[in-house]
């Protein structure tokens, strides 16, 4: 089932501009959980130049394989970043052609009022999210946040045409182009977790210049936002020795205790806690220090809300790590982060992969 | 006494090393094979036997806390590991990290609280660990982010054949299985001491996956709420009432063959027993039963009052009777007394 | 169909105690399949051998119920829920145990009915005291609604239409399925109502090429119903998504185009809360492309669940046609990217 990749000779690495352009491409591509095929294509186009083989499993996870230099019995490392994003799904066409919808993944309905949407029906339609206007509501109603049942999508078409074009099950995403902010900051939709995809890409690029004996399986996973579903089956298929999830984490903001957040621009957050294999966690910290890569420690007391949750308990148990990019306004269309954190995370992962040898892998089940 | 050693040791979910060490020391001489897996589950295997392959499981981990931040003053901010009632935490002694740095859980003195505050439960956000240091620097020399924090308590005898202590959930299961494993059964037995039960039944599923047993028996500790102010129907189990057999919980429904096996064995051996009279909360049994194409699994528990607190009570008779029951069940299985095969009809 | 549905609906089979329903299904199918077997989760498998695609179709045979947790001195039975039962709906119900013992559900004195919880309810089986009660019912015994099926025109009202209606559809499809190269595993699953447990172990055992669930779904056509474009009587649904599964887009499309081609009425279903066996099947091993055909059902999890016979007949047609067609897995699921 593996497809060989046609590798064209390359003599360049990823520049800042390349990463930003890549992020713009993938963030603006639709890929709501369960329907990731479009963004998968964009991702594949960029990744193929850095890997040897690619396959897609039956749930849609895309696995990029980069062979290690080890002679035989090479360590197997899985990197997972999810390519799905949260979105909206039509549940009912109301009289007048208004579309009722539900959320795919966790959406705060208060953040989508007054947004433009793109509706992927039989045709691609432009629309807006409408609600009863403030003039027609009283003070008490205005004091409350909108619930998803109160909202609808309006595509400005008569009911009969809407029924033809946008049956129940039709998906929509908030329309948002990537916004370049001061310094290295950007804001976009779906940076959770397309930022992780960009980390995987920078890591593969870094690996071109490093010796690594381990085989690398970089996976763009599906359906994370609806319950870390893709990573579970992808890990079952790859059977790695080590699995590292790359996701986003909450950046600092007013009103949230310092110990519950990470700082944007201060390097990737490395998670410790029961979900993380202690030796994998420590090794990431050690390498960050050795290569002077800025990092932060994040402590999660139980399971994390990332692919790491699924990876760890696959088959007979997988040594798991988690590297996160600090990001503000998670699950909105203006998720904000610093590109430098992505680059640093990519470097760290590459050095980690290069450092993994037989001895390290054999030590993982020894407590 | 193994149970005392096991309960006084520290082993919060994800940090079960000390418990592993005690069990390795205790059992290595009795096993043909000893190994751990990537999550830290500890396996002891022995015996051959013609009968089914048996997995015995008890979880090593206990609830606790984990260090997530430092205050400038050197106080530690913590989050809960596993399900703890916040109200249990205040004013308890703890130890922090590998070096077992002692500390206490502090909160604003009651004198300084407003009357309205005094009526409210003290939440974890308003609690901290005090190591007695004066600054963040000093604290950081002693402990690190991600260090596990365990409530500390001695295990003592009390009342009518009872024990007071912490972490009976599930060190009592560990102790029972450790003692049983030393005995001989005509069976291929793997005893697994699992990790991370308290944070979502994480260890048992992968352990069952790698062992792939025909039948599994889980020994747990469960709530005994036979106390003043609780109606009979809500006692869950009765302290001193014998091993509690689970019929159903949030993760598991006992198959009829398993209920029959446990009840008939108890009756034959004259062991007092009871059913767990609550159907909520999940256990390793549910995870194991759902592994591979389904594994026949039984679950029996030692009743424990004030479970998930550092001052809980168990009855030694219950411990002994649970052990006798599991031993009896293993002997029945060894004698071929459990039908594993399910019906198959070839029609054409 | 009507007779079969009546028999299945009135049978006793709460989660974990599905044997009586299982035996009934076995009798219906034994002349139509190559092999029948059970497993230790309680699933029943009926297999039609073949050389083509390996397809698993799950219909759960368990129903919700209540489990006895305590017998009071005066003979009243306290209980807890097995699956999603609502105390307000239980109040005043007649319940039946596996051995035929029947009781009625009573309530402690309560000032505010809104505060009704399961703890305030008990089953009265007419026993004078504990001794008389435990002679009939023990702690751990499970009761279900005791309710006969009635016909209301073309619609059927009864308990456990969730999911005996699905079982009936799958039985009929297996009976009508004559010519196919595909290897079909009809799995009547156990313990769906308590967390998709039977389908999880069954799909691991079978590791099929394709997975299906046949279950009931909610409707949006009753007064102040949830926002949903599904009505009773407008055909079976092809599920797009629920809380447990996002159906494989390709499987969903194949069902839709087959229904269009054969002129079978169908509806598209987006269910906001609740799950079905496909939720467990599609995550088995390396992932199994899965789809769901649902039968619209009003008043789910009450003793008065209502389904439409035409919806069921059309579900049988759709399922039978799907299972009979030649399916080349390589063609249906080529690597999207190659």
GROMACS .gro file of N, CA, C and O in nm, chain B residues 75-121:
model
  188
  442UNK      N    1   0.594   2.888   4.760
  442UNK     CA    2   0.481   2.795   4.770
  442UNK      C    3   0.462   2.725   4.634
  442UNK      O    4   0.490   2.784   4.530
  443UNK      N    5   0.413   2.601   4.638
  443UNK     CA    6   0.396   2.526   4.513
  443UNK      C    7   0.249   2.523   4.472
  443UNK      O    8   0.161   2.496   4.554
  444UNK      N    9   0.226   2.547   4.344
  444UNK     CA   10   0.092   2.529   4.288
  444UNK      C   11   0.079   2.386   4.237
  444UNK      O   12   0.173   2.335   4.177
  445UNK      N   13  -0.035   2.324   4.260
  445UNK     CA   14  -0.051   2.184   4.221
  445UNK      C   15  -0.184   2.160   4.150
  445UNK      O   16  -0.278   2.239   4.168
  446UNK      N   17  -0.189   2.057   4.072
  446UNK     CA   18  -0.315   2.007   4.017
  446UNK      C   19  -0.337   1.864   4.069
  446UNK      O   20  -0.243   1.799   4.113
  447UNK      N   21  -0.461   1.819   4.059
  447UNK     CA   22  -0.494   1.685   4.109
  447UNK      C   23  -0.460   1.579   4.005
  447UNK      O   24  -0.483   1.597   3.886
  448UNK      N   25  -0.408   1.467   4.050
  448UNK     CA   26  -0.389   1.351   3.962
  448UNK      C   27  -0.492   1.247   4.008
  448UNK      O   28  -0.481   1.193   4.118
  449UNK      N   29  -0.591   1.223   3.925
  449UNK     CA   30  -0.698   1.130   3.964
  449UNK      C   31  -0.809   1.202   4.039
  449UNK      O   32  -0.801   1.321   4.065
  450UNK      N   33  -0.912   1.126   4.074
  450UNK     CA   34  -1.032   1.187   4.131
  450UNK      C   35  -1.023   1.207   4.282
  450UNK      O   36  -1.044   1.114   4.359
  451UNK      N   37  -0.991   1.329   4.322
  451UNK     CA   38  -0.986   1.359   4.465
  451UNK      C   39  -1.091   1.467   4.493
  451UNK      O   40  -1.106   1.560   4.414
  452UNK      N   41  -1.158   1.451   4.603
  452UNK     CA   42  -1.248   1.555   4.650
  452UNK      C   43  -1.159   1.667   4.707
  452UNK      O   44  -1.085   1.645   4.802
  453UNK      N   45  -1.169   1.787   4.649
  453UNK     CA   46  -1.084   1.900   4.694
  453UNK      C   47  -1.092   1.918   4.846
  453UNK      O   48  -0.995   1.957   4.910
  454UNK      N   49  -1.209   1.888   4.902
  454UNK     CA   50  -1.231   1.917   5.044
  454UNK      C   51  -1.148   1.828   5.136
  454UNK      O   52  -1.132   1.858   5.254
  455UNK      N   53  -1.096   1.717   5.080
  455UNK     CA   54  -1.015   1.625   5.160
  455UNK      C   55  -0.872   1.679   5.178
  455UNK      O   56  -0.801   1.642   5.270
  456UNK      N   57  -0.832   1.770   5.088
  456UNK     CA   58  -0.689   1.802   5.079
  456UNK      C   59  -0.633   1.891   5.188
  456UNK      O   60  -0.520   1.872   5.232
  457UNK      N   61  -0.711   1.989   5.231
  457UNK     CA   62  -0.654   2.092   5.318
  457UNK      C   63  -0.596   2.031   5.446
  457UNK      O   64  -0.649   1.935   5.501
  458UNK      N   65  -0.481   2.087   5.490
  458UNK     CA   66  -0.415   2.047   5.616
  458UNK      C   67  -0.366   1.903   5.619
  458UNK      O   68  -0.373   1.838   5.723
  459UNK      N   69  -0.319   1.853   5.507
  459UNK     CA   70  -0.263   1.717   5.505
  459UNK      C   71  -0.113   1.724   5.479
  459UNK      O   72  -0.067   1.807   5.402
  460UNK      N   73  -0.037   1.635   5.542
  460UNK     CA   74   0.105   1.628   5.510
  460UNK      C   75   0.127   1.556   5.377
  460UNK      O   76   0.050   1.467   5.340
  461UNK      N   77   0.232   1.599   5.305
  461UNK     CA   78   0.262   1.538   5.175
  461UNK      C   79   0.412   1.517   5.162
  461UNK      O   80   0.490   1.571   5.242
  462UNK      N   81   0.451   1.440   5.061
  462UNK     CA   82   0.591   1.439   5.019
  462UNK      C   83   0.595   1.470   4.871
  462UNK      O   84   0.503   1.434   4.797
  463UNK      N   85   0.703   1.540   4.830
  463UNK     CA   86   0.711   1.588   4.692
  463UNK      C   87   0.835   1.531   4.624
  463UNK      O   88   0.945   1.538   4.678
  464UNK      N   89   0.813   1.475   4.503
  464UNK     CA   90   0.924   1.439   4.415
  464UNK      C   91   1.003   1.317   4.459
  464UNK      O   92   0.974   1.253   4.559
  465UNK      N   93   1.105   1.287   4.376
  465UNK     CA   94   1.189   1.169   4.397
  465UNK      C   95   1.256   1.170   4.535
  465UNK      O   96   1.276   1.067   4.596
  466UNK      N   97   1.293   1.291   4.580
  466UNK     CA   98   1.365   1.300   4.707
  466UNK      C   99   1.274   1.305   4.828
  466UNK      O  100   1.320   1.327   4.940
  467UNK      N  101   1.143   1.290   4.804
  467UNK     CA  102   1.047   1.284   4.914
  467UNK      C  103   1.060   1.405   5.007
  467UNK      O  104   1.071   1.391   5.129
  468UNK      N  105   1.063   1.521   4.948
  468UNK     CA  106   1.071   1.644   5.027
  468UNK      C  107   0.939   1.661   5.102
  468UNK      O  108   0.832   1.661   5.039
  469UNK      N  109   0.943   1.675   5.233
  469UNK     CA  110   0.817   1.686   5.307
  469UNK      C  111   0.753   1.825   5.293
  469UNK      O  112   0.824   1.925   5.277
  470UNK      N  113   0.623   1.828   5.301
  470UNK     CA  114   0.551   1.955   5.293
  470UNK      C  115   0.412   1.939   5.353
  470UNK      O  116   0.373   1.828   5.394
  471UNK      N  117   0.340   2.050   5.363
  471UNK     CA  118   0.201   2.044   5.409
  471UNK      C  119   0.114   2.119   5.309
  471UNK      O  120   0.161   2.207   5.238
  472UNK      N  121  -0.014   2.082   5.306
  472UNK     CA  122  -0.107   2.154   5.219
  472UNK      C  123  -0.169   2.268   5.298
  472UNK      O  124  -0.233   2.244   5.401
  473UNK      N  125  -0.145   2.387   5.252
  473UNK     CA  126  -0.193   2.504   5.324
  473UNK      C  127  -0.306   2.575   5.255
  473UNK      O  128  -0.334   2.553   5.137
  474UNK      N  129  -0.375   2.658   5.333
  474UNK     CA  130  -0.480   2.744   5.279
  474UNK      C  131  -0.488   2.865   5.372
  474UNK      O  132  -0.434   2.862   5.483
  475UNK      N  133  -0.557   2.967   5.324
  475UNK     CA  134  -0.573   3.087   5.407
  475UNK      C  135  -0.635   3.048   5.542
  475UNK      O  136  -0.731   2.971   5.547
  476UNK      N  137  -0.576   3.102   5.654
  476UNK     CA  138  -0.628   3.068   5.786
  476UNK      C  139  -0.774   3.108   5.798
  476UNK      O  140  -0.816   3.209   5.740
  477UNK      N  141  -0.849   3.030   5.870
  477UNK     CA  142  -0.994   3.053   5.880
  477UNK      C  143  -1.022   3.191   5.937
  477UNK      O  144  -1.120   3.257   5.901
  478UNK      N  145  -0.935   3.241   6.023
  478UNK     CA  146  -0.953   3.374   6.082
  478UNK      C  147  -0.956   3.484   5.978
  478UNK      O  148  -1.018   3.587   5.996
  479UNK      N  149  -0.880   3.459   5.869
  479UNK     CA  150  -0.867   3.564   5.768
  479UNK      C  151  -0.974   3.551   5.659
  479UNK      O  152  -0.979   3.632   5.567
  480UNK      N  153  -1.056   3.447   5.669
  480UNK     CA  154  -1.159   3.428   5.567
  480UNK      C  155  -1.285   3.505   5.605
  480UNK      O  156  -1.321   3.512   5.722
  481UNK      N  157  -1.350   3.559   5.503
  481UNK     CA  158  -1.477   3.626   5.526
  481UNK      C  159  -1.581   3.520   5.565
  481UNK      O  160  -1.570   3.405   5.525
  482UNK      N  161  -1.684   3.559   5.639
  482UNK     CA  162  -1.788   3.461   5.678
  482UNK      C  163  -1.843   3.385   5.557
  482UNK      O  164  -1.868   3.265   5.566
  483UNK      N  165  -1.858   3.454   5.445
  483UNK     CA  166  -1.914   3.385   5.328
  483UNK      C  167  -1.816   3.281   5.275
  483UNK      O  168  -1.856   3.174   5.228
  484UNK      N  169  -1.686   3.310   5.282
  484UNK     CA  170  -1.584   3.214   5.235
  484UNK      C  171  -1.584   3.088   5.318
  484UNK      O  172  -1.562   2.978   5.269
  485UNK      N  173  -1.606   3.107   5.449
  485UNK     CA  174  -1.593   2.994   5.541
  485UNK      C  175  -1.691   2.882   5.512
  485UNK      O  176  -1.669   2.768   5.549
  486UNK      N  177  -1.801   2.920   5.449
  486UNK     CA  178  -1.904   2.819   5.423
  486UNK      C  179  -1.872   2.737   5.298
  486UNK      O  180  -1.933   2.634   5.272
  487UNK      N  181  -1.778   2.786   5.220
  487UNK     CA  182  -1.753   2.720   5.091
  487UNK      C  183  -1.642   2.616   5.100
  487UNK      O  184  -1.553   2.628   5.183
  488UNK      N  185  -1.649   2.519   5.013
  488UNK     CA  186  -1.540   2.421   5.003
  488UNK      C  187  -1.414   2.494   4.958
  488UNK      O  188  -1.422   2.588   4.880
   0.00000   0.00000   0.00000
